[in-house]
C-alpha positions as a Python dict, from the first residue, in 0.01 Angstrom:
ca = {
    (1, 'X'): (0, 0, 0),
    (2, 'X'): (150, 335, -92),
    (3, 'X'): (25, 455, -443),
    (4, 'X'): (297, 509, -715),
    (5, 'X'): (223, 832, -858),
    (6, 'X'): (397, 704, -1152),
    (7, 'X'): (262, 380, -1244),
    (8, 'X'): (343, 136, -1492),
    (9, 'X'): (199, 268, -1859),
    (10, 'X'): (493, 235, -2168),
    (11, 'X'): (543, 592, -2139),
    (12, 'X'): (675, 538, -1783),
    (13, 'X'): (872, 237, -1829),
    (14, 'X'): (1047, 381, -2144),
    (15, 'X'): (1183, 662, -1930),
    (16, 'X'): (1283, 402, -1713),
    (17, 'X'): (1491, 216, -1915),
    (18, 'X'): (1677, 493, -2013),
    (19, 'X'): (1816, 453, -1633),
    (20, 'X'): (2186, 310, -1671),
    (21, 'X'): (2406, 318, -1315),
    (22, 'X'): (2655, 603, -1477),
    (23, 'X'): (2333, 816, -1523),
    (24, 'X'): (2153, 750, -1210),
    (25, 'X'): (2406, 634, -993),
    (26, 'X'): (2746, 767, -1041),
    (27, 'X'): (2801, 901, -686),
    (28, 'X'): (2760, 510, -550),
    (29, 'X'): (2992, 384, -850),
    (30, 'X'): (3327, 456, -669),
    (31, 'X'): (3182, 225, -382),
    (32, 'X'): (3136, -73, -553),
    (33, 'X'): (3398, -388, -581),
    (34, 'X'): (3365, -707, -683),
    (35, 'X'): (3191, -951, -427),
    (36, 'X'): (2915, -738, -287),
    (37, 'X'): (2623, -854, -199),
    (38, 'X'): (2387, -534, -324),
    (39, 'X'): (2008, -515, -268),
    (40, 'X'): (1822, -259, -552),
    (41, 'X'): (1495, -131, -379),
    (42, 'X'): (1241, -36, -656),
    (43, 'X'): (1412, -172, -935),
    (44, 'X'): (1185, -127, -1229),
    (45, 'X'): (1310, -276, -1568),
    (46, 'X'): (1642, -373, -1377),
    (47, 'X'): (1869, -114, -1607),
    (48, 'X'): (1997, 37, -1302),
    (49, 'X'): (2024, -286, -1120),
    (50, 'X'): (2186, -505, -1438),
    (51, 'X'): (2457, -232, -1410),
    (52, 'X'): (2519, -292, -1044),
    (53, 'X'): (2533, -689, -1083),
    (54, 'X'): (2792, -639, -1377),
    (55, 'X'): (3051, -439, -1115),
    (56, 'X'): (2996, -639, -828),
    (57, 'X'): (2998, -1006, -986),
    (58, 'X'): (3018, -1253, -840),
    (59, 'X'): (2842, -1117, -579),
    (60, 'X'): (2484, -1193, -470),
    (61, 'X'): (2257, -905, -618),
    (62, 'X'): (1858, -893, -562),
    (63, 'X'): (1578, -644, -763),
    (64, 'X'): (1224, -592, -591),
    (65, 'X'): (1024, -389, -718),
    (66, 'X'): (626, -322, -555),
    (67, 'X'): (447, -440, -862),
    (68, 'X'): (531, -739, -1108),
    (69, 'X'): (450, -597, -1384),
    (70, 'X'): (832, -499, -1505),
    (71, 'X'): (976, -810, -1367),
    (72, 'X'): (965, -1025, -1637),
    (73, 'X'): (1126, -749, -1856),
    (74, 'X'): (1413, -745, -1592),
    (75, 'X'): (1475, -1061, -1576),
    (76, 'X'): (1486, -1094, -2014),
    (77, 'X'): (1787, -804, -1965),
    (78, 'X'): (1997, -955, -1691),
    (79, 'X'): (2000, -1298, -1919),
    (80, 'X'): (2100, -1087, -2208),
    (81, 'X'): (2394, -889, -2018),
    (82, 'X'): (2519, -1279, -1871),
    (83, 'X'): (2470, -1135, -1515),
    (84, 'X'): (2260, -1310, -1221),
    (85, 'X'): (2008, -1128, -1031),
    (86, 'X'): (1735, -1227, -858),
    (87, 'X'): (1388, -1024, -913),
    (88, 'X'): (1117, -1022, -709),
    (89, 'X'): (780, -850, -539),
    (90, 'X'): (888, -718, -214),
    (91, 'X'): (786, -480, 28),
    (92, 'X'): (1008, -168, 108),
    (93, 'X'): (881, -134, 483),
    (94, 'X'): (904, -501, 532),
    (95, 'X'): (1204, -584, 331),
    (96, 'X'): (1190, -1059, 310),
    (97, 'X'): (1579, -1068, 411),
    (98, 'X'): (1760, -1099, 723),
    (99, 'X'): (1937, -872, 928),
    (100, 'X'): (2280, -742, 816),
    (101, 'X'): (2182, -963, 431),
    (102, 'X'): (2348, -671, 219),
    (103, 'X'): (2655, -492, 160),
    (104, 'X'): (2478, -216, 1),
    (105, 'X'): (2126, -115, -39),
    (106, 'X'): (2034, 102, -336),
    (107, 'X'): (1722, 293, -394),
    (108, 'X'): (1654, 516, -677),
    (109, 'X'): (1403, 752, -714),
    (110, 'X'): (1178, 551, -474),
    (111, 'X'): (1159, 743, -124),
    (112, 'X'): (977, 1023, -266),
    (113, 'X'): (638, 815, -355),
    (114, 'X'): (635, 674, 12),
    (115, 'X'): (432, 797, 284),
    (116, 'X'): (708, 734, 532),
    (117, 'X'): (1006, 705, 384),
    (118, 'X'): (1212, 707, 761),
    (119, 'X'): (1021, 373, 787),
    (120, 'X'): (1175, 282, 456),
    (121, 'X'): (1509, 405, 543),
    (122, 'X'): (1513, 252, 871),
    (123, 'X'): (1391, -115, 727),
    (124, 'X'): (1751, -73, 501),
    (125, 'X'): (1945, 24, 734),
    (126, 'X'): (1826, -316, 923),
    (127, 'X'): (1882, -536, 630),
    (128, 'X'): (2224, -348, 552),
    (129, 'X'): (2571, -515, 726),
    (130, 'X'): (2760, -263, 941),
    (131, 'X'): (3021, -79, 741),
    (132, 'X'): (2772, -119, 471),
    (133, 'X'): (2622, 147, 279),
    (134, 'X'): (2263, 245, 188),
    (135, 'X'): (2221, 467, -142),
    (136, 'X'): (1932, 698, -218),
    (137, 'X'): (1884, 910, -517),
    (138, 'X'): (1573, 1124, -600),
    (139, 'X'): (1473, 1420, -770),
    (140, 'X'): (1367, 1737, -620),
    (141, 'X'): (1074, 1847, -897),
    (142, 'X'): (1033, 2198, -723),
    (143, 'X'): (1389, 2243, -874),
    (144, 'X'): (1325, 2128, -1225),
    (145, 'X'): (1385, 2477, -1472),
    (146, 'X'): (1334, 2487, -1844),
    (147, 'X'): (1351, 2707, -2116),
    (148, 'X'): (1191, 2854, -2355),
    (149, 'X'): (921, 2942, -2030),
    (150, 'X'): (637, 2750, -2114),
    (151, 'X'): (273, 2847, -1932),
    (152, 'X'): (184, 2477, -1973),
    (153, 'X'): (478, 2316, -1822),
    (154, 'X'): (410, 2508, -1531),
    (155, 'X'): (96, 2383, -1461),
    (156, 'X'): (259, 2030, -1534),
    (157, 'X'): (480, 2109, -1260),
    (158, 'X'): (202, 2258, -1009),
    (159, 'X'): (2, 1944, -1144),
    (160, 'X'): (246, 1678, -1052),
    (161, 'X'): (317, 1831, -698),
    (162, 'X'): (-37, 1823, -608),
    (163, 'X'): (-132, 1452, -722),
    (164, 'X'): (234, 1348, -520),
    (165, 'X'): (118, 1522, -204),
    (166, 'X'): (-253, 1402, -275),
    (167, 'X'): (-83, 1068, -293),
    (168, 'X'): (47, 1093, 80),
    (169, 'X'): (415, 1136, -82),
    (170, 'X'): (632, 1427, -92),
    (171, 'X'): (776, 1517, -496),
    (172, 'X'): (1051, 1755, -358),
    (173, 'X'): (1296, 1457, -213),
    (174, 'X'): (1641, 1541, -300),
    (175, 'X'): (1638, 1800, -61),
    (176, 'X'): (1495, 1560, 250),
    (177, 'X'): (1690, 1289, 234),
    (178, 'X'): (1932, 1384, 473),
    (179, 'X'): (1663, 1452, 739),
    (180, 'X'): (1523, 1177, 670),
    (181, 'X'): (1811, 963, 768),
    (182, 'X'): (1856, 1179, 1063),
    (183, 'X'): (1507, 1081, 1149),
    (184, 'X'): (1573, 697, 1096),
    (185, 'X'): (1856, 744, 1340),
    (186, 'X'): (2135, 725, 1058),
    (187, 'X'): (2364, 981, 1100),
    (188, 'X'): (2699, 923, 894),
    (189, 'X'): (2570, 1073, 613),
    (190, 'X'): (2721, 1224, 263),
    (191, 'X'): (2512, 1467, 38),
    (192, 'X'): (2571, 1530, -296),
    (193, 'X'): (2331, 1624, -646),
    (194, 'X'): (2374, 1558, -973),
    (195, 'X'): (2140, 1650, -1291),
    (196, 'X'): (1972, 1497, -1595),
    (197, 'X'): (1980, 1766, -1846),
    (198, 'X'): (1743, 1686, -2185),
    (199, 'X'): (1864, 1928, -2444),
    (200, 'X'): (1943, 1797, -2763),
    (201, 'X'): (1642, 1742, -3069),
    (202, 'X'): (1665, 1355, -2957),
    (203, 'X'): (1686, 1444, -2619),
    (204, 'X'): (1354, 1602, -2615),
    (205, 'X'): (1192, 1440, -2850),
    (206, 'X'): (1248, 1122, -2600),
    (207, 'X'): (1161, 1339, -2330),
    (208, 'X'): (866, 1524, -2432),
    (209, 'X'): (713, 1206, -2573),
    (210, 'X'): (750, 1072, -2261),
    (211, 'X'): (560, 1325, -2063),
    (212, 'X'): (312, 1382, -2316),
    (213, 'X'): (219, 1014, -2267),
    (214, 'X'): (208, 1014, -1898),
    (215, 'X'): (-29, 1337, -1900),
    (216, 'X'): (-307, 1128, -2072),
    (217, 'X'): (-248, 749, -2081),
    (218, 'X'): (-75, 674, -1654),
    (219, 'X'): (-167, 616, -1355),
    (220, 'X'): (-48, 980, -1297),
    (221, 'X'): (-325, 1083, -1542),
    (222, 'X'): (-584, 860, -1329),
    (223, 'X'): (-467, 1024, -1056),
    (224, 'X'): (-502, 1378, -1095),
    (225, 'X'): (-825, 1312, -1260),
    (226, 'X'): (-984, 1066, -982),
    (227, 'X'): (-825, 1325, -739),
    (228, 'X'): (-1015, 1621, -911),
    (229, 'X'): (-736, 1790, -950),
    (230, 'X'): (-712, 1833, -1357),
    (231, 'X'): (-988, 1728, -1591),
    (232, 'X'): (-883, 1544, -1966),
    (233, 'X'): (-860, 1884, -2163),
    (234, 'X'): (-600, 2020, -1891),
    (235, 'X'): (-448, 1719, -1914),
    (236, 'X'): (-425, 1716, -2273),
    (237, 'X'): (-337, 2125, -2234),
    (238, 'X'): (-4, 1949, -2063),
    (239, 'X'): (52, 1702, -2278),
    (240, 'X'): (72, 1958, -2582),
    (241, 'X'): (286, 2150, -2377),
    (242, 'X'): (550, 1967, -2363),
    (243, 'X'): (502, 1839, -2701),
    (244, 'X'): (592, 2223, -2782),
    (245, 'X'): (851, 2231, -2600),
    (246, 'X'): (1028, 1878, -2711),
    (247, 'X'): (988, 2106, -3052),
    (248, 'X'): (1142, 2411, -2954),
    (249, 'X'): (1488, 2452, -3115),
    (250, 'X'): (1646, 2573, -2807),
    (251, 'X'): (1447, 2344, -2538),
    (252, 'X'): (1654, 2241, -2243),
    (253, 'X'): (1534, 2129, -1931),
    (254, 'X'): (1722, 2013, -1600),
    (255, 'X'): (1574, 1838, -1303),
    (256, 'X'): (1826, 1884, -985),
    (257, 'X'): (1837, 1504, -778),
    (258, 'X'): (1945, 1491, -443),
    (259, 'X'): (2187, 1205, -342),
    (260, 'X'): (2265, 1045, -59),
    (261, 'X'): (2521, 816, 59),
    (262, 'X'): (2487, 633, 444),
    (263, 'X'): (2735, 440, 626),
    (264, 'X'): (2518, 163, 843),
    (265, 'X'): (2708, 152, 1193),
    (266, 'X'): (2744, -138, 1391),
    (267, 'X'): (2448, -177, 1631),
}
């Protein structure tokens, strides 16, 4: 079992649900039609993947997510939106479907907490028809910027990287994904980025809250302390850090995602 840097702690999963497909997927949205069959690889609290099922009704659309702990969640919000989706626990390198199952295969923010995500890749690409597509979005954290500059938030940043890598997983994604494909043997490839951009008081208030949380009450916390890399005052030193900056009157921040779109050709 890979680790998920991340984990599951409120702090987490309220970033999570912030995840709607226009802000995390718009460079798949053009793609989608009604009667797809779509498969959403590390779906989370199913925001993303509620928002796929809506566009492609009545097709056949499936969530797995690694742990089970926002399933049930998931499952609450595609009742409420009238959609049907199947959720479940599932495996990314050994992906419970058939060959050729799916007319697209989504994954967001998911390939950079795996230790081999070509494996990953390579396991959609088998589960995706031909003509199909496979879509992967994830953030490249070396290219997050902020302002005002913030001594704290760069030791967040120096922080995360190290309990990623420590984790076997590589933070800086959006700019591998391409090579990654290459590597599963998936070559009809598109590239393309996008960016979340947290500026206004709300926006960083949301934000910052967010982070502050993870620093001292995640799994990421547990990490980087079980790891040795950061002990609870530096965490806390992080956590107040971005507290400052959610505070600032002219905070912004940007993280840079790398996207990828793959035609699956017939084998």
């Amino acid at each position: 079992m890979d680790t998920y840097t991340h984990g599951h702690a409120e702090p987490v999963l309220q970033a999570h649900r912030w995840r709607t497909a226009e802000n995390s997927a718009g460079y798949l949205l053009p793609w989608l039609r009604a009667g797809l069959d779509v498969l959403d690889v590390g779906c989370g609290p199913g925001t993303i993947t509620v928002d796929l099922a809506a566009r492609v009704a009545p097709g056949r659309v499936v969530g797995l997510d690694v742990s089970p702990a926002p399933l049930a969640e998931a499952r609450a919000l595609a009742e409420r939106a009238g959609v049907a989706v199947e959720f479940g626990v599932g495996d990314g390198y050994a992906l419970a479907a058939a060959d050729d199952s799916f007319d697209v295969v989504h994954a967001h923010q998911v390939l950079q907490h795996l230790t081999d995500p070509v494996a990953a890749l390579r396991e959609m690409g088998r589960v995706c028809r031909p003509g199909g597509l496979i879509a992967v979005r994830d953030v490249d954290y070396a290219a997050t910027t902020w302002f005002p500059a913030s001594a704290g938030l760069d030791r967040w940043l120096d922080l995360y990287e190290r309990v990623a890598r420590a984790n076997g997983a590589e933070p800086d994604a959006g700019r591998r994904l391409r090579s990654w494909a290459h590597a599963a043997g998936l070559r009809d490839t598109v590239a393309t980025t996008s960016a979340w951009c947290f500026a206004t008081p709300d926006e960083r208030a949301w934000w910052g809250r967010s982070w502050a949380g993870r620093a001292t009450a995640s799994a990421f916390a547990e990490q980087a302390l079980a790891h040795g890399l950061a002990t609870q005052a530096q965490l806390q030193e992080v956590a107040d850090a971005w507290l400052a900056w959610a505070a600032a009157d002219d905070g912004w921040l940007g993280m840079l995602h790398g996207e990828l779109l793959i035609r699956v050709q017939p084998r």
